[in-house]
CSV table of C-alpha atoms in Angstrom, one decimal:
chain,number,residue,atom,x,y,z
K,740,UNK,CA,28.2,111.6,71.1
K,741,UNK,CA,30.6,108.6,71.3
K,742,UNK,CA,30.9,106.7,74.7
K,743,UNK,CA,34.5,105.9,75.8
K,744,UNK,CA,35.0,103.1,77.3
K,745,UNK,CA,37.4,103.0,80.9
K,746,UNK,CA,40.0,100.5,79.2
K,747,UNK,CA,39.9,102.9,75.7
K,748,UNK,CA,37.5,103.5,72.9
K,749,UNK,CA,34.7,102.0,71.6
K,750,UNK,CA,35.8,99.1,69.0
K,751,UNK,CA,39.7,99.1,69.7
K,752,UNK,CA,39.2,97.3,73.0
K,753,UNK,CA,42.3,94.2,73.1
K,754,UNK,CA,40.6,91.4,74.1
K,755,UNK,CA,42.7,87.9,75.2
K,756,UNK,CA,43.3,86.8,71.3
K,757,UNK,CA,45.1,90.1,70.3
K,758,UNK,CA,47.6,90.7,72.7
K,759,UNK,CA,48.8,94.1,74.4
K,760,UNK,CA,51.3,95.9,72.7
K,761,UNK,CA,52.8,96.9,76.2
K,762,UNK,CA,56.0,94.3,76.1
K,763,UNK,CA,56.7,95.5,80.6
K,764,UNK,CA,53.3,94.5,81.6
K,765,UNK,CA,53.5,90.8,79.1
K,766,UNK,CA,57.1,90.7,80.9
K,767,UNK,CA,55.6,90.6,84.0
K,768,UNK,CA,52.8,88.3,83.4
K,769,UNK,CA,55.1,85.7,82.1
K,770,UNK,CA,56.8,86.0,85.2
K,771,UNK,CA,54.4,85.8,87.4
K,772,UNK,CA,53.1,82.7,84.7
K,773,UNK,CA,55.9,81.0,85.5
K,774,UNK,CA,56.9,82.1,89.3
K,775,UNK,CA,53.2,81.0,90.4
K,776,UNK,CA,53.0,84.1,93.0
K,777,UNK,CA,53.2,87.8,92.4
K,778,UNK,CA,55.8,88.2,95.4
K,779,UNK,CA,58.6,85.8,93.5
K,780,UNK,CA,57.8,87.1,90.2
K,781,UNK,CA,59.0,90.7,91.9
K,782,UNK,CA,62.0,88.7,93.2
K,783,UNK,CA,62.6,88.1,89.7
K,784,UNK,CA,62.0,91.1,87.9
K,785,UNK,CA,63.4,93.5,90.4
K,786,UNK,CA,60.4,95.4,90.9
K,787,UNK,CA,58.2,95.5,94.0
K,788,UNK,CA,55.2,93.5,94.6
K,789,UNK,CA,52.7,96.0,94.2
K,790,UNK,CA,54.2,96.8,91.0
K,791,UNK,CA,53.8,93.7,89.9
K,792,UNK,CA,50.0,93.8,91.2
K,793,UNK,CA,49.2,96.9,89.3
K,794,UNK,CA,50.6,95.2,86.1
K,795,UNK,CA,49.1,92.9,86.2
K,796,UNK,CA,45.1,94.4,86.6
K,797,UNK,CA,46.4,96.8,84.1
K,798,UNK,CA,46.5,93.6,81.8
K,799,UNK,CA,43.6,92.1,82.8
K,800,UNK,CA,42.0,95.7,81.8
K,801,UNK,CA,42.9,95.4,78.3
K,802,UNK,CA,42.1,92.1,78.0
K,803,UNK,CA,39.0,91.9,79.5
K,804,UNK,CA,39.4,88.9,81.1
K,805,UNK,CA,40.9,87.5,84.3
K,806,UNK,CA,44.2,85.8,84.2
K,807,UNK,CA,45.5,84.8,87.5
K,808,UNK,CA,42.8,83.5,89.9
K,809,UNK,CA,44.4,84.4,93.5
K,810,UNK,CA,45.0,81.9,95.7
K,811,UNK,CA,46.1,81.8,99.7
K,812,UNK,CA,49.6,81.1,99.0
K,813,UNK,CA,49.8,82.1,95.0
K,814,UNK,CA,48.6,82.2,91.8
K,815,UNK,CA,46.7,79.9,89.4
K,816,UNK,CA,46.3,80.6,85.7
K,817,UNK,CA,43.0,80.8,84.4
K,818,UNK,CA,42.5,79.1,80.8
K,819,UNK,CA,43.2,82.7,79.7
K,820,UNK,CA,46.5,82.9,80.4
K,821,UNK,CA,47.4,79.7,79.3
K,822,UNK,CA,46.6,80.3,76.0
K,823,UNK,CA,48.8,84.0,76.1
K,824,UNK,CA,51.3,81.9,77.7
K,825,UNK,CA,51.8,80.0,75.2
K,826,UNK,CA,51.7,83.0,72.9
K,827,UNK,CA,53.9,85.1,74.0
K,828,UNK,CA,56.7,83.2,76.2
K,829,UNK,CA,58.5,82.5,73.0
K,830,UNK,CA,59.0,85.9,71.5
K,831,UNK,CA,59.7,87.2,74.9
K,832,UNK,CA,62.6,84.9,75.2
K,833,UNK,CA,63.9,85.4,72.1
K,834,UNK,CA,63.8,88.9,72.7
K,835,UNK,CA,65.5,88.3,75.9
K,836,UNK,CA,68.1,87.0,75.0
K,837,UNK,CA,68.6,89.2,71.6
K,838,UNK,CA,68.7,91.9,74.2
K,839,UNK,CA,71.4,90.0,76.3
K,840,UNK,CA,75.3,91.5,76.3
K,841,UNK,CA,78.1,89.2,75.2
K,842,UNK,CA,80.7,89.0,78.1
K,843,UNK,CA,83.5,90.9,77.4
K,844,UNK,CA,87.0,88.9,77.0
K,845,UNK,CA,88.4,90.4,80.5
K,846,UNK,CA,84.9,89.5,82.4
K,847,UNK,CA,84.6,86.7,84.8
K,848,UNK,CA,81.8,84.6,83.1
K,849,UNK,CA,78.0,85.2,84.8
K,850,UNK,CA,77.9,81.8,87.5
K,851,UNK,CA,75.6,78.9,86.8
K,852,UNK,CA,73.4,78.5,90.4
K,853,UNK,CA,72.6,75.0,90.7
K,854,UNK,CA,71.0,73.1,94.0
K,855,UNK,CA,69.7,69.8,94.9
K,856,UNK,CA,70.3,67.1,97.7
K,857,UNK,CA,73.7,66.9,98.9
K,858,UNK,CA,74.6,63.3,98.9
K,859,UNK,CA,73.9,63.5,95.3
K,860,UNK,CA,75.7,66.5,94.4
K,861,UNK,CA,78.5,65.3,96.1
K,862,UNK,CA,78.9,62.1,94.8
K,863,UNK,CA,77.1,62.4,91.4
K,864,UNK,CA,77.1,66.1,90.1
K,865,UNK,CA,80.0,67.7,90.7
K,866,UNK,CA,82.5,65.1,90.0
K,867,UNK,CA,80.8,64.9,86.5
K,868,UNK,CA,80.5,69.1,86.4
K,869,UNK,CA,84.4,69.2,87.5
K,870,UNK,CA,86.0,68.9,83.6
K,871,UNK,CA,83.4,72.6,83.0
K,872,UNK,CA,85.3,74.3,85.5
K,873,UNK,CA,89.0,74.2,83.6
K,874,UNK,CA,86.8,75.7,80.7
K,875,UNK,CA,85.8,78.6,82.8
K,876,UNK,CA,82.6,78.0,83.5
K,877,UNK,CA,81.8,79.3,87.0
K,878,UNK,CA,79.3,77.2,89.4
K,879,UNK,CA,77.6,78.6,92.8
K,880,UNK,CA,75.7,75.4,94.5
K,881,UNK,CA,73.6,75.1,97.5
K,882,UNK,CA,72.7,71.9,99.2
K,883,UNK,CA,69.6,71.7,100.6
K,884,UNK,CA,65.5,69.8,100.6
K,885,UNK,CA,63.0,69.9,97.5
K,886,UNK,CA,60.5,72.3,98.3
K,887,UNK,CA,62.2,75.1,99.7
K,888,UNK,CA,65.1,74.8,96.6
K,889,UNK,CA,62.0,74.4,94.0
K,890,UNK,CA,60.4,77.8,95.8
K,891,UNK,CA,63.3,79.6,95.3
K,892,UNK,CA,63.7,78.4,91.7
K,893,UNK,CA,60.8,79.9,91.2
K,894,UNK,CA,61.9,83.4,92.2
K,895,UNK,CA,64.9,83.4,90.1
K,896,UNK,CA,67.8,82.3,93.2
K,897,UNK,CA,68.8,79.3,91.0
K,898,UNK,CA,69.2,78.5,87.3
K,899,UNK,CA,68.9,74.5,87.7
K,900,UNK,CA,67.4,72.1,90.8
K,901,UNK,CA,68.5,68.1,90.9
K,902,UNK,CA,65.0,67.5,92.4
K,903,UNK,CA,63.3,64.1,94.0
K,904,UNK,CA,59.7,65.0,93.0
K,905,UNK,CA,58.8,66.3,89.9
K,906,UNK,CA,57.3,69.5,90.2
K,907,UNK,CA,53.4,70.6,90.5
K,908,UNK,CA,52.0,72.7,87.8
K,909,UNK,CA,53.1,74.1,84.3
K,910,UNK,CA,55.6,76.8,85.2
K,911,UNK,CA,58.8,74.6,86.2
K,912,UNK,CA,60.6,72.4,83.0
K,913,UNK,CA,61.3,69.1,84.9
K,914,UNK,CA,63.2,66.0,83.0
K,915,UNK,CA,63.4,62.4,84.6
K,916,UNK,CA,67.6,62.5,85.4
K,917,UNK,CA,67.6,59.2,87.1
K,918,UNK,CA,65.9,56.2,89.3
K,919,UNK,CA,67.4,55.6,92.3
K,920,UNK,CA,66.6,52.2,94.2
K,921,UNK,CA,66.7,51.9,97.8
K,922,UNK,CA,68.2,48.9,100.2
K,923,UNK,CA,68.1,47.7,103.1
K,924,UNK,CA,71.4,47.5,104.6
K,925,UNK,CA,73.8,46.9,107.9
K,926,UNK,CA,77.5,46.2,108.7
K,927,UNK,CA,78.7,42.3,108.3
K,928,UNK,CA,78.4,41.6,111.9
K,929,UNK,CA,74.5,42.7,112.3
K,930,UNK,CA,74.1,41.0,109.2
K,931,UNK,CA,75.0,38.1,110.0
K,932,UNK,CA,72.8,37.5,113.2
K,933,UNK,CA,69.7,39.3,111.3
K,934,UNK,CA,69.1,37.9,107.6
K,935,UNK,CA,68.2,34.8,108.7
K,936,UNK,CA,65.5,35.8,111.5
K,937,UNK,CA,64.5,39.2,109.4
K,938,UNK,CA,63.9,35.7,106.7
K,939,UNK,CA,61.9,33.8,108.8
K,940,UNK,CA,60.1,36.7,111.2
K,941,UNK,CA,59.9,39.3,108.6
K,942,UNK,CA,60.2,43.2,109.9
K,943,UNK,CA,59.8,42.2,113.4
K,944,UNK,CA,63.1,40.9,113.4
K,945,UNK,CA,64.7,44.2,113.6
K,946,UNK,CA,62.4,46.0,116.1
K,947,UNK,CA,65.4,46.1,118.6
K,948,UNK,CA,68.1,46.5,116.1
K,949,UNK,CA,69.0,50.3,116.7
K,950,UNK,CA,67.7,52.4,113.3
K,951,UNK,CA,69.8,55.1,112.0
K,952,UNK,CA,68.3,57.6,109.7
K,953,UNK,CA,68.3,60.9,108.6
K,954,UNK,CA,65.1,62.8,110.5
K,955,UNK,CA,62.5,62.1,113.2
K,956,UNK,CA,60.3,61.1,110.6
K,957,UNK,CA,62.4,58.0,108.9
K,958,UNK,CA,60.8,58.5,105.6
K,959,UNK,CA,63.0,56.6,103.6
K,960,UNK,CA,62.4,53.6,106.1
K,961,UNK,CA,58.7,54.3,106.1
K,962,UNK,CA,58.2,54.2,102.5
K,963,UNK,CA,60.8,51.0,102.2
K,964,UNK,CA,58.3,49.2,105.0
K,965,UNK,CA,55.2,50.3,103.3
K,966,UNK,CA,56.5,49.4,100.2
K,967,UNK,CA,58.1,46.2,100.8
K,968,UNK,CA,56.9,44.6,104.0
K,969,UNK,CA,53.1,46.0,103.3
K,970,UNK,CA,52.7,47.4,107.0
K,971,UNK,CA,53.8,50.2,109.0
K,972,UNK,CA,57.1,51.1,110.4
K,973,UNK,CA,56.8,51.4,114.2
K,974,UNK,CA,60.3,51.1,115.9
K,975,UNK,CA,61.8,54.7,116.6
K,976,UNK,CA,65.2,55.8,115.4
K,977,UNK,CA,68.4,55.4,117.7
K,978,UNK,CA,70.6,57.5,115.5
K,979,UNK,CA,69.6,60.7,113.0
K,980,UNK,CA,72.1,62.2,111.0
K,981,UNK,CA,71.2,65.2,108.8
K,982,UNK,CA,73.0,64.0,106.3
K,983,UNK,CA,72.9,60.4,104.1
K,984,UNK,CA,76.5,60.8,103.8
K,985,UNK,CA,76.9,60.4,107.7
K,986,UNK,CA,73.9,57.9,107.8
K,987,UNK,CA,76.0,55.5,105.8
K,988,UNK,CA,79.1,55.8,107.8
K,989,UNK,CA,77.3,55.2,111.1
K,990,UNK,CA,75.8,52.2,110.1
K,991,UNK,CA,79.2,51.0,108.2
K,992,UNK,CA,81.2,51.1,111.7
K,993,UNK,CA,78.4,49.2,113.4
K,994,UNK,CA,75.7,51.3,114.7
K,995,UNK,CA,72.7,49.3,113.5
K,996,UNK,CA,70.4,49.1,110.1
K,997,UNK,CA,68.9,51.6,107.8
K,998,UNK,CA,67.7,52.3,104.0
K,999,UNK,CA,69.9,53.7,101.6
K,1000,UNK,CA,69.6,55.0,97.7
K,1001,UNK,CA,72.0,52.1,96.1
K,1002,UNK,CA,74.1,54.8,94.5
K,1003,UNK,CA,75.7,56.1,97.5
K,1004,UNK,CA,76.2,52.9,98.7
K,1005,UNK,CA,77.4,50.7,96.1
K,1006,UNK,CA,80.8,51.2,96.6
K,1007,UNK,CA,80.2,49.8,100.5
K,1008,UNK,CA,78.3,46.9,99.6
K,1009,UNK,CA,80.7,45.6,96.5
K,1010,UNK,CA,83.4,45.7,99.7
K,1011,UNK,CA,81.0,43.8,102.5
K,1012,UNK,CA,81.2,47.3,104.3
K,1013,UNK,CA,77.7,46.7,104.2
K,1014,UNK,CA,75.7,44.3,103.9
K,1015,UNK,CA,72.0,44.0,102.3
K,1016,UNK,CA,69.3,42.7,104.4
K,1017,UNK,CA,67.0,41.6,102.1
K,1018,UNK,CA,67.0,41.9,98.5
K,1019,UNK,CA,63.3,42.3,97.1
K,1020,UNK,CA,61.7,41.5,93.8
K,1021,UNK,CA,60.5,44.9,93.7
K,1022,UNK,CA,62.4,47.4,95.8
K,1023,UNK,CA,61.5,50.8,96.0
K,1024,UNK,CA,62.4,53.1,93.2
K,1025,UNK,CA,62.4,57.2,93.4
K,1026,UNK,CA,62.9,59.0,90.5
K,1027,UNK,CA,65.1,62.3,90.6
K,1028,UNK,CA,63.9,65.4,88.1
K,1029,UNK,CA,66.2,68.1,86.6
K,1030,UNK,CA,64.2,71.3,87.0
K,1031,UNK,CA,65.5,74.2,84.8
K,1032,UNK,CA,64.6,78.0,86.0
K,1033,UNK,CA,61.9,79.5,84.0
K,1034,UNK,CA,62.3,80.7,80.8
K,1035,UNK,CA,65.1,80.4,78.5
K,1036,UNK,CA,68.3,80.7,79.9
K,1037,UNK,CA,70.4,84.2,79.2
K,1038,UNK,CA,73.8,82.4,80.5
K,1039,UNK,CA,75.1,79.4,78.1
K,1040,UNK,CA,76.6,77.8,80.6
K,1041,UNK,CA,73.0,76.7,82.3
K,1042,UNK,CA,72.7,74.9,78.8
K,1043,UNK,CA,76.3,73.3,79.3
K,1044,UNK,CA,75.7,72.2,82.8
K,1045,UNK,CA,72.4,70.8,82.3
K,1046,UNK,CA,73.3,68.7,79.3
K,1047,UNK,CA,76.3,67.3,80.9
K,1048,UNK,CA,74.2,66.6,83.8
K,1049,UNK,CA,71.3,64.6,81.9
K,1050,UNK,CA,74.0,62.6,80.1
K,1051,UNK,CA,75.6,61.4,82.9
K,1052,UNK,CA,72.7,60.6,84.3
K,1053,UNK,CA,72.0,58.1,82.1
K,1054,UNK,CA,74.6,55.8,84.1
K,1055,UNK,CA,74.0,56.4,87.4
């Protein structure tokens, strides 16, 4: 009398190096691969979460071994399912996109979702993205901080992220777009009482200069301090304005100091709009990522956008 098994008979068993034959339940590992959480992965793939759950054990049944170890907030992938990963995320693209529609010549053409910091967008991006548009490619951006925009790239809400960490973990495709370098800066007429003193007294020289910034927190300032000066930033800010857009025009009509990314303000100091207060050796440097969804892309135009983006880059 044969034995059967619970996950099927005796000797046909998958294990981790033969892969199931059931292409929904590698779909949904992949997402979930790449998503890093069973909830965004059912974000992506339209299904509910415990659908995604019961997948996903179904999987580990065949295979016989455990692929996701399950974390607090998350997923992480055990060495098992690196190795499928890297298996099966190929075909599954290809197949993806094989099984893709064409737009039809009287269809609007699918949007390209793209997010990332507004001062950069705005100044950067989208005047180098505005030539696309006349060639009918259709853009939907959202302004907004790192880690939620990176969460949500995960779940599918955006095809491309400017972001200014690169991202933790396998699942996200991040490429260095540029370096941007932060000054210290203030109108003329600060300026000219402060270099001198902020020479000879170092930081303490502008403990009661009013700081303008863009949270509570001042971390561009604290990292320019730490970074710079070697000690801790202690004065408070005066001003905070939720946007480095507004930061600079605050401190260009008069309202005291801050730190800036050069880029948005090089047009102000090649005027004397601004001024830089001290011009280190080695000034701090933060380098900005272009993360792409996971996956290959099924709209072209993500491909366009993001090689029009990295090329410019190269400049800024």
């Amino acid at each position: 009398m044969r034995h059967r098994d619970p996950d099927g008979p005796i000797g046909v068993r998958q294990s981790a190096a033969a892969p199931p034959r059931d292409l929904n339940l590698l779909r949904t590992f992949l997402a979930v691969y790449r998503c890093g959480s069973f909830t965004a992965a059912a974000g992506l793939l339209g299904l509910s979460q415990p659908t995604v759950t019961t997948q996903i054990r179904a999987l580990e049944r065949q295979t016989g071994r455990e692929l996701f170890q399950r974390l607090p907030r998350g997923v992480a992938p055990t060495p098992v399912a690196h190795d499928l990963a890297a298996r099966v995320a190929a075909p599954l693209d290809a197949l993806a996109a094989v099984a893709g529609h064409d737009t039809a010549p009287d269809e609007p053409a699918t949007p390209v979702h793209l997010a990332g910091p507004a001062e950069l967008l705005c100044t950067r991006v989208l005047p180098t993205l505005a030539p696309l548009a006349a060639d009918g490619v259709r853009l939907r951006v959202t302004m907004g901080l790192t880690d939620p925009l990176l969460e949500e790239l995960r779940s599918g809400r955006y095809d491309l992220v400017i972001s200014t960490v690169r991202p933790r973990g396998r699942a996200l495709a991040a490429v260095p777009l540029m370096d941007e370098e932060f000054v210290l800066v203030a109108a003329p007429a600060w300026a000219d009482r402060l270099r001198e003193r902020l020479a000879a007294d170092g930081p303490a020289a502008l403990h009661a200069v009013p700081l303008v910034t863009y949270a509570e927190d001042l971390p561009i300032a604290r990292r320019y301090w730490r970074h710079v000066f070697g000690t801790r930033l202690s004065c408070p800010a005066a001003v905070t304005v939720p946007d480095l857009r507004g930061v600079l025009a605050t401190v260009a009509a008069g309202a005291g100091f801050t730190v800036l990314p050069r880029f948005l303000c090089q047009d102000e100091l090649a005027s004397g709009a601004l001024v830089p207060l001290h011009e280190p050796d080695d000034p701090p440097i933060n380098t900005g990522y272009l993360v792409q969804r996971p996956g290959r892309p099924g709209n072209p135009d993500v491909t366009r956008v993001r090689d029009l983006i990295l090329e410019a880059g190269r400049t800024w």
